[in-house]
Coordinates of C-alpha atoms in Angstrom, one line a residue:
M1 CA 72.3 53.5 -48.4
A2 CA 69.8 55.4 -50.5
D3 CA 70.6 53.4 -53.5
H4 CA 69.7 50.1 -51.8
P5 CA 66.3 49.1 -53.3
D6 CA 65.7 46.1 -51.1
F7 CA 65.3 48.2 -48.0
E8 CA 62.7 50.3 -49.6
A9 CA 60.5 47.3 -49.9
S10 CA 61.1 46.1 -46.4
A11 CA 60.4 49.5 -44.9
K12 CA 57.0 49.9 -46.4
P13 CA 53.9 48.9 -44.4
I14 CA 54.2 45.1 -44.1
A15 CA 50.5 44.1 -44.2
A16 CA 47.0 45.4 -43.9
S17 CA 44.6 44.6 -41.1
V18 CA 42.8 41.3 -41.3
E19 CA 39.4 40.7 -39.9
A20 CA 39.0 38.8 -36.6
S21 CA 38.6 35.1 -36.8
S22 CA 35.1 33.7 -37.3
L23 CA 33.5 30.9 -35.3
R24 CA 34.2 28.6 -38.2
D25 CA 37.9 29.5 -38.1
Q26 CA 38.0 28.9 -34.3
L27 CA 36.3 25.5 -34.5
A28 CA 38.6 24.5 -37.4
T29 CA 41.8 25.3 -35.4
I30 CA 40.6 23.4 -32.4
R31 CA 39.7 20.5 -34.5
L32 CA 43.2 20.6 -36.1
A33 CA 44.8 20.6 -32.6
L34 CA 42.8 17.6 -31.6
A35 CA 43.5 15.7 -34.8
R36 CA 47.3 16.1 -34.3
S37 CA 47.1 15.1 -30.6
P38 CA 48.9 11.8 -29.7
I39 CA 45.9 10.9 -27.4
R40 CA 43.3 11.5 -30.1
K41 CA 42.4 7.8 -30.2
Q42 CA 41.8 7.6 -26.4
L43 CA 39.7 10.7 -26.6
L44 CA 37.7 9.2 -29.6
W45 CA 37.0 5.9 -27.8
A46 CA 35.8 7.8 -24.7
C47 CA 33.4 9.8 -26.9
V48 CA 32.2 6.6 -28.5
G49 CA 31.7 5.1 -25.1
I50 CA 29.6 8.0 -23.8
V51 CA 27.4 8.0 -26.9
A52 CA 26.7 4.3 -26.3
V53 CA 25.9 5.0 -22.6
I54 CA 23.6 8.0 -23.5
V55 CA 21.7 5.9 -26.1
A56 CA 21.3 3.1 -23.5
T57 CA 20.1 5.7 -20.9
S58 CA 17.6 7.1 -23.4
I59 CA 16.2 3.5 -23.9
G60 CA 15.9 3.3 -20.1
Q61 CA 14.1 6.6 -20.0
V62 CA 11.6 5.4 -22.6
L63 CA 10.9 2.3 -20.6
L64 CA 10.5 4.4 -17.5
N65 CA 8.0 6.6 -19.3
R66 CA 6.0 3.6 -20.5
W67 CA 6.0 2.4 -16.9
N68 CA 4.0 5.5 -15.9
E69 CA 0.7 4.3 -17.5
P70 CA 0.4 0.9 -15.8
F71 CA 1.7 2.3 -12.5
Y72 CA -0.7 5.2 -12.2
D73 CA -3.6 3.1 -13.6
A74 CA -2.9 0.5 -10.8
L75 CA -3.1 3.4 -8.4
A76 CA -6.4 4.6 -9.9
R77 CA -7.9 1.0 -9.7
R78 CA -6.5 0.5 -6.1
D79 CA -4.9 -2.6 -7.5
M80 CA -2.3 -3.6 -4.7
Q81 CA -0.9 -6.6 -6.6
G82 CA -0.4 -4.6 -9.8
F83 CA 1.1 -1.7 -7.8
L84 CA 3.7 -4.0 -6.2
H85 CA 4.6 -5.5 -9.5
Q86 CA 5.2 -2.1 -11.0
L87 CA 7.4 -1.2 -8.1
L88 CA 9.6 -4.2 -9.0
V89 CA 9.7 -3.1 -12.6
F90 CA 10.7 0.4 -11.5
A91 CA 13.5 -1.0 -9.3
A92 CA 14.9 -2.9 -12.3
I93 CA 14.8 0.1 -14.6
A94 CA 16.1 2.5 -12.0
G95 CA 18.9 0.2 -11.1
G96 CA 20.0 0.0 -14.7
L97 CA 19.9 3.8 -15.0
V98 CA 22.0 4.3 -11.9
V99 CA 24.7 2.1 -13.3
L100 CA 24.5 4.0 -16.6
N101 CA 24.6 7.3 -14.8
V102 CA 27.8 6.4 -12.9
G103 CA 29.4 5.2 -16.1
Q104 CA 28.4 8.4 -17.8
T105 CA 30.0 10.4 -15.0
W106 CA 33.2 8.5 -15.3
L107 CA 33.4 9.0 -19.1
D108 CA 32.5 12.6 -18.6
Q109 CA 35.4 13.2 -16.3
T110 CA 37.7 11.1 -18.6
I111 CA 36.8 13.3 -21.6
R112 CA 37.4 16.5 -19.7
L113 CA 40.8 15.3 -18.6
K114 CA 41.9 14.0 -22.0
L115 CA 40.5 17.1 -23.8
R116 CA 42.4 19.4 -21.5
E117 CA 45.6 17.4 -22.0
A118 CA 45.3 17.4 -25.8
L119 CA 44.5 21.2 -26.0
T120 CA 47.2 22.3 -23.5
V121 CA 49.9 20.1 -24.9
D122 CA 49.1 21.4 -28.4
L123 CA 49.2 25.0 -27.3
I124 CA 52.5 24.5 -25.4
G125 CA 54.0 22.8 -28.4
E126 CA 52.9 25.6 -30.8
W127 CA 54.0 28.3 -28.3
M128 CA 57.4 26.8 -27.8
R129 CA 58.3 26.5 -31.4
P130 CA 61.6 28.4 -32.2
A131 CA 61.2 32.1 -31.7
R132 CA 57.4 32.0 -31.6
A133 CA 57.1 33.0 -27.9
F134 CA 59.3 36.0 -28.5
R135 CA 57.4 37.1 -31.6
L136 CA 54.0 36.7 -29.9
A137 CA 55.2 38.7 -26.9
N138 CA 55.5 41.6 -29.3
A139 CA 52.1 40.9 -31.0
G140 CA 49.9 43.3 -29.2
A141 CA 46.9 42.2 -27.1
I142 CA 46.9 38.6 -28.3
G143 CA 50.4 38.1 -26.8
V144 CA 49.6 39.4 -23.4
N145 CA 49.4 36.9 -20.5
P146 CA 49.8 33.7 -22.5
D147 CA 49.8 31.9 -19.2
Q148 CA 46.1 32.4 -18.8
R149 CA 45.4 31.1 -22.3
L150 CA 47.5 28.0 -21.7
Q151 CA 46.4 27.2 -18.1
Q152 CA 43.0 28.7 -17.2
D153 CA 41.3 29.2 -20.6
A154 CA 42.3 25.8 -22.0
G155 CA 41.1 24.0 -18.9
H156 CA 37.9 26.0 -18.8
L157 CA 37.2 25.4 -22.5
S158 CA 37.7 21.6 -21.9
D159 CA 35.2 21.6 -19.1
L160 CA 32.6 23.7 -20.9
S161 CA 33.0 21.8 -24.2
T162 CA 32.5 18.5 -22.4
G163 CA 29.6 19.6 -20.3
L164 CA 27.8 21.3 -23.1
G165 CA 28.6 18.7 -25.7
I166 CA 27.4 15.8 -23.6
G167 CA 24.3 17.7 -22.5
L168 CA 23.5 18.6 -26.2
L169 CA 24.0 15.0 -27.3
Q170 CA 21.9 13.7 -24.5
S171 CA 19.1 16.1 -25.2
F172 CA 19.1 15.3 -28.9
I173 CA 18.9 11.5 -28.3
L174 CA 16.1 12.0 -25.8
L175 CA 14.3 14.2 -28.3
V176 CA 14.6 11.6 -31.0
S177 CA 13.5 8.9 -28.5
F178 CA 10.5 10.7 -27.1
V179 CA 9.2 12.8 -30.0
G180 CA 7.8 9.6 -31.5
V181 CA 6.2 8.6 -28.2
L182 CA 4.7 12.0 -27.8
W183 CA 3.4 12.0 -31.3
S184 CA 1.7 8.7 -31.0
L185 CA 0.1 9.8 -27.7
S186 CA -1.1 13.0 -29.3
S187 CA -2.8 11.0 -32.1
G188 CA -5.8 10.3 -29.8
F189 CA -6.2 13.9 -28.7
V190 CA -9.5 15.3 -30.0
F191 CA -10.8 18.7 -29.0
H192 CA -14.5 19.3 -28.7
I193 CA -15.5 22.9 -29.3
G194 CA -19.1 24.0 -29.6
G195 CA -20.3 20.6 -30.9
Y196 CA -17.3 20.2 -33.3
S197 CA -14.4 17.8 -32.9
L198 CA -10.9 18.9 -33.9
A199 CA -8.0 16.5 -34.1
I200 CA -4.4 18.0 -34.5
P201 CA -1.8 15.3 -35.5
G202 CA 1.2 15.5 -33.1
Y203 CA -0.6 18.2 -31.1
M204 CA 1.7 18.0 -28.0
V205 CA 4.8 17.8 -30.1
W206 CA 4.0 21.1 -31.8
A207 CA 3.0 22.6 -28.5
A208 CA 6.4 21.6 -27.0
I209 CA 8.3 23.0 -30.0
L210 CA 6.4 26.3 -30.0
Y211 CA 6.8 26.6 -26.2
A212 CA 10.5 25.9 -26.1
G213 CA 11.3 27.8 -29.3
T214 CA 9.8 31.0 -28.0
A215 CA 11.7 30.7 -24.7
S216 CA 15.0 29.9 -26.6
W217 CA 14.6 33.0 -28.8
L218 CA 14.0 35.3 -25.7
S219 CA 16.9 33.7 -23.8
W220 CA 19.3 34.3 -26.7
L221 CA 18.1 37.8 -27.1
V222 CA 18.7 38.6 -23.5
G223 CA 21.8 36.5 -22.9
R224 CA 23.9 37.2 -26.0
P225 CA 25.9 40.1 -24.4
L226 CA 27.3 37.6 -22.0
I227 CA 29.8 36.4 -24.7
R228 CA 31.4 39.8 -24.9
F229 CA 31.2 40.3 -21.1
N230 CA 32.8 37.0 -20.3
S231 CA 35.7 37.6 -22.7
D232 CA 36.3 41.0 -21.2
R233 CA 36.3 39.5 -17.7
Y234 CA 38.9 36.9 -18.6
T235 CA 41.2 39.7 -20.0
R236 CA 40.8 41.8 -16.8
E237 CA 41.4 38.7 -14.6
A238 CA 44.7 38.1 -16.5
E239 CA 45.8 41.7 -16.0
L240 CA 45.1 41.5 -12.3
R241 CA 47.0 38.3 -11.9
S242 CA 49.9 39.7 -13.9
S243 CA 50.0 42.7 -11.7
V244 CA 50.0 40.6 -8.5
V245 CA 52.9 38.5 -9.9
R246 CA 54.8 41.6 -10.9
V247 CA 54.5 43.0 -7.4
N248 CA 55.5 39.7 -5.8
E249 CA 58.6 39.5 -8.0
N250 CA 59.7 43.0 -7.1
V251 CA 58.8 43.3 -3.4
D252 CA 62.4 44.2 -2.5
A253 CA 62.6 47.1 -4.9
I254 CA 59.1 48.3 -3.9
A255 CA 60.0 48.2 -0.2
L256 CA 63.3 50.1 -0.8
A257 CA 61.5 52.8 -2.9
H258 CA 58.6 52.9 -0.4
G259 CA 56.3 52.2 -3.3
E260 CA 53.7 50.2 -1.5
D261 CA 51.1 52.9 -2.0
D262 CA 51.6 53.1 -5.7
A263 CA 51.6 49.3 -6.0
R264 CA 48.4 49.1 -4.0
R265 CA 46.7 51.7 -6.2
R266 CA 47.7 49.8 -9.3
L267 CA 46.4 46.6 -7.9
E268 CA 43.2 48.3 -6.7
L269 CA 42.7 49.8 -10.2
D270 CA 43.1 46.4 -11.8
L271 CA 40.8 44.9 -9.3
G272 CA 38.3 47.6 -10.1
T273 CA 38.3 46.7 -13.8
V274 CA 37.7 43.0 -12.8
L275 CA 34.8 43.9 -10.5
G276 CA 33.3 46.2 -13.2
A277 CA 33.5 43.3 -15.7
M278 CA 31.8 41.0 -13.2
R279 CA 29.1 43.5 -12.5
R280 CA 28.2 43.6 -16.2
I281 CA 28.1 39.8 -16.3
Y282 CA 25.9 39.7 -13.2
S283 CA 23.5 42.3 -14.6
A284 CA 23.1 40.4 -17.8
Q285 CA 22.6 37.2 -15.8
I286 CA 19.9 38.8 -13.7
N287 CA 18.1 39.9 -16.9
L288 CA 18.4 36.4 -18.2
S289 CA 17.0 35.0 -14.9
W290 CA 13.8 36.9 -15.5
V291 CA 13.3 34.9 -18.7
T292 CA 14.5 31.5 -17.6
D293 CA 12.9 31.5 -14.1
T294 CA 9.6 32.6 -15.4
Y295 CA 9.7 30.0 -18.1
G296 CA 10.7 27.3 -15.5
W297 CA 7.7 28.0 -13.2
I298 CA 5.3 28.0 -16.1
T299 CA 6.8 24.6 -17.2
V300 CA 5.5 23.0 -13.9
V301 CA 1.9 23.2 -15.1
A302 CA 2.4 23.7 -18.9
P303 CA 2.2 20.0 -20.0
I304 CA -0.9 19.4 -17.9
L305 CA -2.5 22.6 -19.2
V306 CA -1.8 21.4 -22.8
A307 CA -3.3 17.9 -22.3
S308 CA -6.1 18.9 -19.8
P309 CA -8.8 19.5 -22.5
V310 CA -8.5 16.0 -23.8
Y311 CA -8.3 14.5 -20.3
F312 CA -11.5 16.3 -19.1
A313 CA -13.2 15.3 -22.3
G314 CA -12.6 11.7 -21.2
D315 CA -10.5 10.7 -24.2
I316 CA -7.6 9.5 -22.1
S317 CA -7.2 7.8 -18.7
F318 CA -5.3 9.4 -15.7
G319 CA -2.4 7.0 -16.4
G320 CA -2.4 8.0 -20.1
L321 CA -2.4 11.7 -19.0
M322 CA 0.7 11.1 -16.8
M323 CA 2.4 9.2 -19.6
A324 CA 1.7 12.1 -22.0
V325 CA 2.9 14.6 -19.4
G326 CA 6.1 12.6 -18.9
A327 CA 6.8 12.4 -22.6
F328 CA 6.0 16.1 -23.0
N329 CA 8.5 16.9 -20.2
Q330 CA 11.2 14.8 -21.9
V331 CA 10.7 16.4 -25.3
H332 CA 10.4 19.8 -23.7
S333 CA 13.5 19.2 -21.6
S334 CA 15.5 18.3 -24.7
L335 CA 14.2 21.4 -26.5
R336 CA 15.0 23.7 -23.6
W337 CA 18.7 22.7 -23.4
F338 CA 19.6 25.9 -25.1
I339 CA 17.6 27.9 -22.5
N340 CA 19.1 26.1 -19.6
N341 CA 22.7 26.6 -20.9
I342 CA 22.6 30.1 -22.5
G343 CA 25.0 31.4 -19.9
G344 CA 27.3 28.4 -20.4
I345 CA 27.1 28.8 -24.2
A346 CA 28.1 32.4 -23.9
D347 CA 31.0 31.5 -21.6
W348 CA 32.1 28.7 -24.0
R349 CA 32.0 31.0 -27.0
A350 CA 34.1 33.6 -25.2
T351 CA 36.6 31.0 -24.0
L352 CA 36.8 29.3 -27.4
M353 CA 37.5 32.7 -29.0
R354 CA 40.4 33.3 -26.6
V355 CA 42.0 29.8 -27.0
A356 CA 41.5 29.5 -30.7
D357 CA 42.6 33.1 -31.5
F358 CA 45.7 32.5 -29.4
R359 CA 46.5 29.4 -31.5
I360 CA 45.7 31.2 -34.8
A361 CA 48.0 34.0 -33.8
L362 CA 50.8 31.6 -33.1
A363 CA 50.5 30.1 -36.6
E364 CA 50.1 33.5 -38.3
T365 CA 53.3 34.9 -36.8
D366 CA 55.1 32.3 -38.9
V367 CA 53.0 33.1 -42.0
L368 CA 53.9 36.8 -41.6
H369 CA 57.6 36.0 -41.2
H370 CA 57.6 33.8 -44.2
T371 CA 55.7 36.1 -46.6
E372 CA 57.1 39.6 -45.8
R373 CA 60.4 41.2 -46.7
R374 CA 63.0 40.1 -44.2
I375 CA 66.8 39.5 -43.7
E376 CA 68.2 36.6 -45.6
F377 CA 70.1 33.9 -43.7
G378 CA 72.6 31.5 -45.2
E379 CA 75.6 29.4 -44.4
N380 CA 79.2 29.9 -45.4
P381 CA 81.0 26.6 -46.2
D382 CA 84.4 28.2 -45.2
G383 CA 83.3 28.7 -41.6
R384 CA 83.1 32.6 -41.7
L385 CA 80.4 34.9 -40.3
T386 CA 79.5 37.5 -42.8
F387 CA 77.2 40.6 -43.0
E388 CA 76.3 41.7 -46.5
N389 CA 74.5 45.1 -46.8
L390 CA 72.6 44.2 -43.5
E391 CA 70.0 46.8 -42.6
I392 CA 67.6 46.1 -39.7
A393 CA 64.2 47.9 -40.0
S394 CA 62.7 49.6 -36.9
R395 CA 60.1 52.2 -36.1
D396 CA 62.5 55.0 -35.8
G397 CA 64.9 54.2 -38.6
C398 CA 67.4 51.6 -39.8
T399 CA 70.1 49.9 -37.8
K400 CA 73.2 48.7 -39.6
L401 CA 77.0 48.2 -39.4
A402 CA 79.1 51.2 -40.5
E403 CA 80.8 48.9 -43.0
P404 CA 78.4 47.4 -45.6
H405 CA 80.5 44.2 -46.0
V406 CA 81.9 42.5 -42.9
E407 CA 83.7 39.2 -42.6
I408 CA 84.6 37.6 -39.3
R409 CA 86.8 34.5 -39.3
A410 CA 86.9 31.6 -36.8
G411 CA 88.8 32.5 -33.6
E412 CA 88.6 36.3 -34.0
R413 CA 87.7 38.5 -31.1
V414 CA 85.5 41.5 -32.2
M415 CA 84.0 44.4 -30.2
I416 CA 80.9 45.9 -31.7
T417 CA 79.9 49.3 -30.3
G418 CA 77.4 52.0 -31.0
D419 CA 75.8 55.1 -29.6
P420 CA 72.9 54.9 -27.2
R421 CA 69.7 54.1 -29.1
A422 CA 71.7 52.9 -32.1
G423 CA 70.0 49.5 -31.8
K424 CA 72.7 47.2 -30.4
T425 CA 70.2 44.8 -28.8
L426 CA 68.2 44.8 -32.0
F427 CA 71.4 43.9 -33.9
F428 CA 71.9 41.0 -31.5
R429 CA 68.4 39.8 -32.0
A430 CA 68.7 40.0 -35.8
I431 CA 71.8 37.8 -35.7
A432 CA 70.0 35.3 -33.5
G433 CA 67.1 35.2 -36.0
L434 CA 64.6 36.7 -33.6
W435 CA 64.1 39.9 -35.5
P436 CA 63.7 39.2 -39.3
W437 CA 62.6 42.6 -40.6
G438 CA 65.0 44.4 -42.8
S439 CA 67.2 43.5 -45.8
G440 CA 70.6 42.2 -46.6
R441 CA 72.2 38.9 -45.7
I442 CA 73.7 37.2 -42.7
G443 CA 76.0 34.3 -43.5
M444 CA 76.4 31.9 -40.6
P445 CA 79.4 29.5 -40.3
A446 CA 78.4 26.2 -41.7
G447 CA 78.2 23.4 -39.1
D448 CA 78.6 25.6 -36.1
V449 CA 75.7 26.9 -34.1
P450 CA 76.7 30.1 -32.2
A451 CA 76.1 30.4 -28.5
F452 CA 74.1 33.6 -27.7
V453 CA 74.6 35.3 -24.4
P454 CA 71.9 37.9 -23.6
R455 CA 72.2 40.6 -21.0
K456 CA 69.8 38.8 -18.7
P457 CA 70.5 35.0 -18.6
Y458 CA 67.8 32.4 -18.4
F459 CA 68.0 29.4 -16.0
P460 CA 65.4 26.6 -16.2
L461 CA 64.0 25.2 -13.0
G462 CA 66.0 22.3 -11.7
T463 CA 69.3 21.5 -10.0
L464 CA 72.4 23.5 -10.5
R465 CA 73.9 20.6 -12.3
E466 CA 71.0 20.5 -14.8
V467 CA 71.4 24.2 -15.3
L468 CA 75.1 23.9 -16.1
N469 CA 75.2 20.6 -18.0
H470 CA 74.6 20.7 -21.7
A471 CA 72.0 18.2 -22.9
D472 CA 74.3 16.7 -25.5
A473 CA 77.7 16.9 -23.7
A474 CA 77.4 16.3 -20.0
V475 CA 80.5 17.3 -18.0
S476 CA 81.8 15.9 -14.7
D477 CA 81.2 17.4 -11.3
A478 CA 84.9 18.0 -10.9
E479 CA 85.0 20.1 -14.1
I480 CA 81.9 22.1 -13.0
S481 CA 83.5 22.8 -9.6
A482 CA 86.7 23.9 -11.3
V483 CA 84.9 26.4 -13.6
L484 CA 82.8 27.7 -10.7
A485 CA 85.9 28.3 -8.6
E486 CA 87.7 30.0 -11.5
I487 CA 84.9 32.5 -12.1
G488 CA 84.4 33.3 -8.5
L489 CA 81.3 31.1 -7.6
G490 CA 83.1 28.3 -5.9
R491 CA 80.6 28.4 -3.0
L492 CA 78.0 26.9 -5.4
S493 CA 79.9 23.7 -5.8
S494 CA 78.2 22.2 -2.8
S495 CA 74.7 23.0 -4.3
L496 CA 74.9 21.0 -7.5
D497 CA 72.0 18.7 -6.5
R498 CA 69.8 21.5 -5.1
S499 CA 66.8 22.6 -7.0
A500 CA 66.0 26.3 -6.8
R501 CA 64.9 29.4 -8.7
W502 CA 68.5 30.5 -9.3
E503 CA 67.5 33.9 -10.8
R504 CA 66.1 34.7 -7.3
E505 CA 68.9 33.3 -5.2
L506 CA 71.8 35.0 -7.1
S507 CA 72.5 38.7 -7.7
D508 CA 72.5 40.1 -11.2
D509 CA 76.3 39.9 -11.5
E510 CA 76.3 36.3 -10.1
Q511 CA 73.7 35.3 -12.6
R512 CA 75.8 36.6 -15.5
L513 CA 78.9 34.9 -14.0
L514 CA 77.0 31.6 -13.8
A515 CA 75.9 32.1 -17.5
F516 CA 79.6 32.5 -18.5
A517 CA 80.4 29.3 -16.5
R518 CA 77.7 27.5 -18.4
L519 CA 79.1 28.9 -21.7
V520 CA 82.6 27.6 -21.2
L521 CA 81.3 24.2 -20.1
R522 CA 79.5 23.9 -23.4
Q523 CA 82.6 24.7 -25.5
P524 CA 81.0 26.6 -28.4
K525 CA 83.1 27.6 -31.5
W526 CA 81.2 30.9 -31.9
V527 CA 80.0 33.2 -29.1
I528 CA 77.9 36.3 -29.5
I529 CA 77.4 38.5 -26.4
D530 CA 74.9 41.3 -25.9
E531 CA 76.2 43.7 -23.2
A532 CA 76.6 40.9 -20.6
L533 CA 80.2 42.1 -19.9
D534 CA 79.3 45.8 -19.5
T535 CA 78.2 45.7 -15.9
F536 CA 81.2 43.9 -14.4
D537 CA 83.8 45.9 -12.5
G538 CA 87.4 45.8 -13.5
A539 CA 88.5 42.8 -11.4
T540 CA 85.5 40.7 -12.3
L541 CA 85.8 41.5 -16.0
R542 CA 89.4 40.5 -16.0
R543 CA 88.5 37.2 -14.4
V544 CA 85.8 36.5 -16.9
L545 CA 88.1 37.4 -19.9
S546 CA 90.9 35.3 -18.5
M547 CA 88.6 32.3 -18.2
L548 CA 87.4 32.8 -21.8
E549 CA 91.0 33.1 -23.0
A550 CA 92.0 29.9 -21.3
R551 CA 89.0 27.7 -21.9
L552 CA 87.7 29.1 -25.3
A553 CA 91.0 29.9 -26.9
D554 CA 89.9 28.8 -30.4
A555 CA 86.4 30.3 -30.2
A556 CA 85.3 33.4 -32.1
I557 CA 83.8 35.9 -29.7
L558 CA 81.7 38.9 -30.7
N559 CA 80.9 41.3 -27.8
I560 CA 78.1 43.8 -28.5
G561 CA 78.6 46.5 -25.9
R562 CA 78.9 50.1 -24.9
G563 CA 82.7 50.6 -25.1
Q564 CA 86.1 49.2 -25.9
Q565 CA 86.7 47.5 -22.6
N566 CA 89.8 45.5 -23.4
I567 CA 91.7 46.1 -26.6
E568 CA 94.0 43.2 -26.0
F569 CA 91.2 40.7 -25.8
F570 CA 89.1 42.4 -28.5
P571 CA 91.7 43.8 -31.0
R572 CA 89.1 44.4 -33.7
S573 CA 86.2 46.8 -33.5
L574 CA 83.1 47.4 -35.5
A575 CA 80.5 50.2 -35.2
I576 CA 76.7 50.0 -35.3
V577 CA 74.9 53.1 -36.6
K578 CA 71.3 54.2 -37.1
D579 CA 69.9 56.1 -40.0
V580 CA 66.8 57.9 -38.7
E581 CA 66.1 59.2 -42.2
R582 CA 65.0 55.7 -43.4
P583 CA 61.3 55.1 -43.7
A584 CA 59.7 53.8 -40.5
L585 CA 58.5 50.2 -40.1
K586 CA 54.7 50.2 -39.7
P587 CA 52.7 47.9 -37.4
V588 CA 51.3 44.7 -38.8
R589 CA 47.8 43.4 -38.0
V590 CA 46.6 39.9 -38.4
R591 CA 43.6 38.0 -37.2
A592 CA 43.3 37.4 -33.5
G593 CA 45.7 40.2 -32.6
A594 CA 48.2 42.8 -33.8
I595 CA 51.7 41.8 -34.8
E596 CA 53.4 45.0 -34.0
P597 CA 57.2 44.8 -34.2
P598 CA 58.0 48.5 -33.6
P599 CA 57.2 48.6 -29.9
A600 CA 59.7 45.9 -29.2
V601 CA 62.3 47.8 -31.2
A602 CA 61.6 51.0 -29.3
K603 CA 61.9 49.0 -26.0
A604 CA 65.2 47.4 -27.1
D605 CA 66.6 50.8 -28.2
Q606 CA 65.7 52.3 -24.8
Q607 CA 67.5 49.4 -23.1
A608 CA 70.5 49.8 -25.3

């Protein structure tokens, strides 16, 4: 083993740390997700529609602002006929704006819905690519609680992006629409100071920009910590939810062990971290309120104060003053969008970071697996399964077969054993392609995809028939009933059309028996088992082996387990050994999280 140079390369540190993703990276990955979405055209047309509605609304707002001057001048002249006419004009403008506002609300909700669909479907698709979910589960913090990233964070990001995006677009269009109006109104403003006259072109425009710019800078200065606080809160919320789910799924074991006090303390501790995160957010929001609320009250009189010197000098009428005030408020309202939404922007930034970094981590697990030293996989045209100098790297050494060259032919029955902590489950995962770190070659039988039987089987939600039937080779109910009776689960034959969470309704042994029933119904040519036979008692084990002998007579079966349970069924044996003298596999860090394979190895070794 010492003379094997390939393993030396694979056992070295795999990669260095990479800096966290930037805002540019995060926006790019979200843009890529939307560009690949099948509903991108629907989303694009909804965005085009809302732009058109916002432009039309801005035109209506300009018309409404122009309406101010004749209306207030009619009031100042006590002109009843002019007053009534302006009310009719107002009704027409306001009616059009109501229709546009309802249309904008509908488009707003449509964009939120389509955006969430596009993001969530993309994340699910990326997460459910072969072996990615497994790899990400061992990727450090970024792989913890993916359910929150897929469900809550993606939905929240969709809502925030839509709300903030539409608000920003509306503010920009209103700013473009009214800055010209306000500039033209400001052209007649002349200040008379000590016998001198001073005209400032676009006076009210500059006043609005200075006023809003100062407040925006102060708001950002005070509100910036909310980005970090919100991200921390979402992490703590996910941990609390995960703890609640874990307790709920283990209530029987907790009750039997009288562990309610410990469970309560764990939940209270997680709740305390959530409340602590929320307190930090609330404290930052209170500090931000001092700026925004003070600014909001000053805004009530600010436009009048800005224009009052010109009005009292008699250079504009009362109607002109109100028109200037209205235009100032529209320009100022557009400029203060940042101030009004600083909390939402911080929340959006934190949520974007969680969703985008999750997607980046999914992609980078593949990059890591394709660029670093790993086990070679190939196919053997003659239908053999071979292991050539296979060495599987782990934190505490190297797992391998005692024989460097192993060949298993079709139809063979092989028992593979090893001492505790030798890495039997790790060996199983390496054959399945889930654990690529190491060296050597695994040659799979060409044209035959092995069926892998883990210690804990997985059953999808659905009816029992759907659980047992293979997607490509459906079997009859009679055959299903016969197999269930043969393996000792005949009582389930009457429940084929019942949907249930079968992992909760069946005991551990019954779940494994159901997994073997599903196995024989699928008729694989190669079967690789990871300790799933070890927990059966003598009678149950004989029943399972008898069924495998009868129904999978021509299949090659490899059983990775703790001992030689049946020499007649498994006449050939192989041994797994671990060399703890080999260099340890070091953790790998990538952007958006740490890809750390060793903890999974340690966990697998402990289980083995």
